[in-house]
Short mmCIF file of C-alpha atoms in Angstrom, two decimals:
data_model
loop_
_atom_site.label_atom_id
_atom_site.label_comp_id
_atom_site.label_asym_id
_atom_site.label_seq_id
_atom_site.Cartn_x
_atom_site.Cartn_y
_atom_site.Cartn_z
CA UNK J 16 -6.29 0.46 12.04
CA UNK J 17 -5.33 3.72 13.72
CA UNK J 18 -6.90 5.46 10.71
CA UNK J 19 -10.67 5.11 10.61
CA UNK J 20 -12.59 5.05 7.34
CA UNK J 21 -16.21 4.16 6.70
CA UNK J 22 -16.38 0.57 5.40
CA UNK J 23 -18.56 1.48 2.47
CA UNK J 24 -20.24 4.27 0.58
CA UNK J 25 -22.19 4.58 -2.62
CA UNK J 26 -23.37 7.08 -5.19
CA UNK J 27 -25.00 7.37 -8.56
CA UNK J 28 -23.25 8.49 -11.75
CA UNK J 29 -22.59 12.20 -11.74
CA UNK J 30 -22.87 12.56 -7.98
CA UNK J 31 -20.15 13.67 -5.60
CA UNK J 32 -19.08 11.34 -2.81
CA UNK J 33 -16.76 12.04 0.08
CA UNK J 34 -14.71 9.51 2.01
CA UNK J 35 -13.38 10.42 5.43
CA UNK J 36 -10.23 9.29 7.22
CA UNK J 37 -10.00 10.00 10.92
CA UNK J 38 -6.79 9.69 12.91
CA UNK J 39 -4.93 11.44 15.67
CA UNK J 40 -2.09 13.79 16.51
CA UNK J 41 0.49 11.05 16.06
CA UNK J 42 -0.45 10.39 12.46
CA UNK J 43 -2.67 12.68 10.37
CA UNK J 44 -2.06 15.57 12.75
CA UNK J 45 1.67 15.37 12.03
CA UNK J 46 2.25 13.75 8.66
CA UNK J 47 0.99 14.18 5.09
CA UNK J 48 -1.75 11.90 3.83
CA UNK J 49 -1.85 9.88 0.64
CA UNK J 50 -4.93 8.35 -0.96
CA UNK J 51 -4.97 5.17 -3.06
CA UNK J 52 -7.55 3.58 -5.32
CA UNK J 53 -7.48 -0.22 -5.38
CA UNK J 54 -9.26 -2.70 -7.59
CA UNK J 55 -7.82 -6.06 -6.56
CA UNK J 56 -5.82 -7.87 -7.73
CA UNK J 57 -4.34 -4.94 -9.65
CA UNK J 58 -1.81 -2.70 -7.96
CA UNK J 59 -3.14 0.18 -5.88
CA UNK J 60 -3.06 3.49 -7.71
CA UNK J 61 -1.88 6.71 -6.09
CA UNK J 62 -4.65 9.31 -6.32
CA UNK J 63 -3.45 12.01 -3.93
CA UNK J 64 -0.14 12.65 -2.18
CA UNK J 65 0.90 15.18 0.45
CA UNK J 66 -2.67 15.84 1.55
CA UNK J 67 -4.04 17.35 -1.64
CA UNK J 68 -1.64 16.93 -4.57
CA UNK J 69 -2.70 14.99 -7.65
CA UNK J 70 -0.10 13.03 -9.62
CA UNK J 71 -0.09 13.70 -13.33
CA UNK J 72 -2.77 11.69 -15.06
CA UNK J 73 -5.23 11.69 -12.16
CA UNK J 74 -8.40 13.56 -13.17
CA UNK J 75 -9.32 16.70 -11.25
CA UNK J 76 -12.57 14.96 -10.29
CA UNK J 77 -10.48 13.60 -7.43
CA UNK J 78 -9.64 16.07 -4.70
CA UNK J 79 -8.64 15.84 -1.07
CA UNK J 80 -8.21 17.97 2.00
CA UNK J 81 -6.97 17.71 5.56
CA UNK J 82 -7.89 19.51 8.73
CA UNK J 83 -6.34 18.72 12.07
CA UNK J 84 -6.48 14.98 12.58
CA UNK J 85 -8.89 14.18 9.76
CA UNK J 86 -8.61 13.96 6.01
CA UNK J 87 -11.12 13.46 3.25
CA UNK J 88 -11.24 12.46 -0.38
CA UNK J 89 -13.92 13.80 -2.71
CA UNK J 90 -14.87 12.27 -6.03
CA UNK J 91 -17.06 14.43 -8.22
CA UNK J 92 -18.84 13.49 -11.42
CA UNK J 93 -18.94 9.89 -10.27
CA UNK J 94 -18.34 7.31 -12.97
CA UNK J 95 -18.89 3.57 -13.04
CA UNK J 96 -15.18 2.83 -13.19
CA UNK J 97 -14.66 4.74 -9.94
CA UNK J 98 -16.05 1.65 -8.22
CA UNK J 99 -13.12 0.50 -6.11
CA UNK J 100 -11.64 0.41 -2.64
CA UNK J 101 -10.13 3.64 -1.38
CA UNK J 102 -7.44 3.88 1.28
CA UNK J 103 -5.87 6.75 3.15
CA UNK J 104 -2.30 6.30 4.37
CA UNK J 105 0.22 8.19 6.44
CA UNK J 106 2.89 7.59 9.09
CA UNK J 107 2.40 7.18 12.83
CA UNK J 108 4.77 8.23 15.62
CA UNK J 109 3.14 5.82 18.04
CA UNK J 110 4.15 2.98 15.75
CA UNK J 111 7.81 4.01 15.44
CA UNK J 112 7.09 6.05 12.34
CA UNK J 113 5.57 3.08 10.53
CA UNK J 114 3.46 3.66 7.44
CA UNK J 115 -0.20 2.94 8.19
CA UNK J 116 -3.29 2.47 6.03
CA UNK J 117 -6.87 3.16 6.85
CA UNK J 118 -9.21 0.20 6.83
CA UNK J 119 -10.42 1.08 3.35
CA UNK J 120 -13.76 2.23 1.96
CA UNK J 121 -15.59 0.26 -0.71
CA UNK J 122 -17.24 2.64 -3.17
CA UNK J 123 -20.19 1.26 -5.09
CA UNK J 124 -21.55 3.17 -8.08
CA UNK J 125 -25.26 2.40 -8.27
CA UNK Y 151 9.21 4.53 -17.42
CA UNK Y 152 9.52 3.44 -13.81
CA UNK Y 153 8.27 -0.09 -13.32
CA UNK Y 154 8.26 -2.64 -10.56
CA UNK Y 155 7.95 -6.28 -11.65
CA UNK Y 156 7.25 -9.02 -9.15
CA UNK Y 157 7.77 -12.76 -9.18
CA UNK Y 158 4.96 -15.18 -9.86
CA UNK Y 159 2.37 -16.81 -7.68
CA UNK Y 160 3.43 -19.14 -4.88
CA UNK Y 161 1.70 -22.00 -3.10
CA UNK Y 162 3.18 -22.96 0.25
CA UNK Y 163 2.41 -25.31 3.09
CA UNK Y 164 1.89 -24.04 6.62
CA UNK Y 165 5.20 -23.48 8.36
CA UNK Y 166 7.07 -22.85 5.12
CA UNK Y 167 8.86 -19.71 3.98
CA UNK Y 168 8.02 -17.70 0.86
CA UNK Y 169 10.31 -15.31 -0.98
CA UNK Y 170 8.88 -12.68 -3.30
CA UNK Y 171 11.11 -10.65 -5.59
CA UNK Y 172 10.58 -7.15 -6.95
CA UNK Y 173 12.67 -5.91 -9.87
CA UNK Y 174 12.91 -2.18 -10.47
CA UNK Y 175 13.50 -0.56 -13.84
CA UNK Y 176 13.45 2.91 -15.30
CA UNK Y 177 15.19 4.60 -12.36
CA UNK Y 178 18.25 4.24 -10.16
CA UNK Y 179 17.35 1.40 -7.81
CA UNK Y 180 19.20 2.73 -4.79
CA UNK Y 181 17.46 6.12 -4.87
CA UNK Y 182 14.06 5.07 -3.47
CA UNK Y 183 13.04 3.02 -0.48
CA UNK Y 184 11.11 -0.15 -1.21
CA UNK Y 185 7.93 -0.73 0.76
CA UNK Y 186 6.11 -4.04 1.01
CA UNK Y 187 2.34 -4.08 1.46
CA UNK Y 188 0.00 -7.00 1.52
CA UNK Y 189 -3.71 -7.62 1.23
CA UNK Y 190 -4.62 -10.77 3.06
CA UNK Y 191 -7.76 -12.45 1.81
CA UNK Y 192 -10.80 -10.41 2.79
CA UNK Y 193 -8.70 -7.72 4.47
CA UNK Y 194 -7.46 -4.24 3.62
CA UNK Y 195 -4.01 -3.05 2.68
CA UNK Y 196 -1.40 -3.66 5.37
CA UNK Y 197 2.12 -2.26 5.42
CA UNK Y 198 4.75 -4.89 6.19
CA UNK Y 199 7.97 -2.90 6.18
CA UNK Y 200 10.52 -0.92 4.20
CA UNK Y 201 14.07 -1.26 2.99
CA UNK Y 202 16.61 1.30 1.91
CA UNK Y 203 18.27 -0.29 -1.12
CA UNK Y 204 21.43 1.79 -0.77
CA UNK Y 205 22.22 0.97 2.85
CA UNK Y 206 20.20 -2.20 3.27
CA UNK Y 207 18.58 -0.72 6.36
CA UNK Y 208 15.14 -2.07 7.08
CA UNK Y 209 12.14 -1.37 9.26
CA UNK Y 210 9.40 -3.89 9.87
CA UNK Y 211 5.85 -3.53 11.10
CA UNK Y 212 5.62 -4.89 14.63
CA UNK Y 213 3.25 -7.69 13.74
CA UNK Y 214 5.73 -9.11 11.25
CA UNK Y 215 8.87 -8.69 13.36
CA UNK Y 216 10.72 -11.96 13.61
CA UNK Y 217 8.97 -13.43 10.56
CA UNK Y 218 9.86 -11.05 7.74
CA UNK Y 219 13.21 -10.30 6.15
CA UNK Y 220 13.77 -7.73 3.41
CA UNK Y 221 16.94 -7.80 1.36
CA UNK Y 222 18.21 -6.60 -1.99
CA UNK Y 223 20.69 -7.27 -4.77
CA UNK Y 224 21.80 -3.89 -6.04
CA UNK Y 225 23.68 -5.44 -8.97
CA UNK Y 226 20.40 -6.48 -10.55
CA UNK Y 227 18.10 -3.83 -9.03
CA UNK Y 228 15.98 -6.36 -7.19
CA UNK Y 229 14.43 -6.38 -3.74
CA UNK Y 230 13.28 -9.47 -1.88
CA UNK Y 231 10.76 -10.09 0.87
CA UNK Y 232 10.85 -13.34 2.82
CA UNK Y 233 8.02 -14.31 5.16
CA UNK Y 234 8.55 -17.37 7.32
CA UNK Y 235 6.39 -19.66 9.45
CA UNK Y 236 3.48 -19.17 7.08
CA UNK Y 237 -0.10 -19.83 8.15
CA UNK Y 238 -3.30 -19.83 6.07
CA UNK Y 239 -3.94 -16.29 7.35
CA UNK Y 240 -0.94 -15.18 5.28
CA UNK Y 241 -2.78 -16.05 2.08
CA UNK Y 242 -3.18 -12.96 -0.04
CA UNK Y 243 -1.55 -10.60 -2.51
CA UNK Y 244 1.85 -9.12 -1.73
CA UNK Y 245 2.95 -5.86 -3.36
CA UNK Y 246 6.19 -3.94 -3.51
CA UNK Y 247 6.16 -0.19 -4.02
CA UNK Y 248 8.81 2.38 -4.84
CA UNK Y 249 8.68 4.79 -1.93
CA UNK Y 250 5.21 5.87 -0.91
CA UNK Y 251 4.26 7.77 -4.05
CA UNK Y 252 6.09 5.74 -6.69
CA UNK Y 253 4.73 2.87 -8.74
CA UNK Y 254 3.71 -0.47 -7.29
CA UNK Y 255 4.46 -3.93 -8.52
CA UNK Y 256 1.67 -5.97 -10.06
CA UNK Y 257 1.31 -8.09 -6.93
CA UNK Y 258 2.21 -11.66 -6.10
CA UNK Y 259 -0.45 -14.12 -4.96
CA UNK Y 260 0.72 -16.23 -2.05
CA UNK Y 261 -1.48 -19.14 -1.06
CA UNK Y 262 -0.83 -21.09 2.12
CA UNK Y 263 -2.60 -24.41 2.19
CA UNK Y 264 -1.97 -27.90 3.46
#
């Protein structure tokens, strides 16, 4: 993927974990970033849209930021049911404006 | 409540074509683009393409060009995704989504096996 995420991360209950998403000027540097939580086979859930906005119903333990060509998602007060795959997504001018996903990060709660 | 409901699981042979449907409810169907995303077995989420339900205009990810067709029936608020020339690598879960921040369908398992 043109968006690079760490394949995996882990934390213990109560901890804060951060997941990074690195891109370039044609994608993150130009377009807003969304973040999704996915526990297959269920549908992915929107956690963050437009870089740092939480949809209603998403706890404020989830926060995100963007700087230049990188974005990050932070999960504070880690809980066991946060164990999931997390994906960043945006658009990319080099791909004709296609929507692109990061490779995903598997979060394990120890 | 906005909901996207997809058709049931499919089992296909290599070389066949699969059609997955996605029925929208709780909003005006033509107001939001429909995106199709898949998760092939053991892989991450992958965007396949989009369709504007009002105009029928589509845009497909390069890797699916020539194999995917997205259509709709506005009279019943349903979008369709057809993927042809299936191979075992196409096995996975296929999702529709309303725009990029709207709800997703529950997913449709597509299995390609001889």
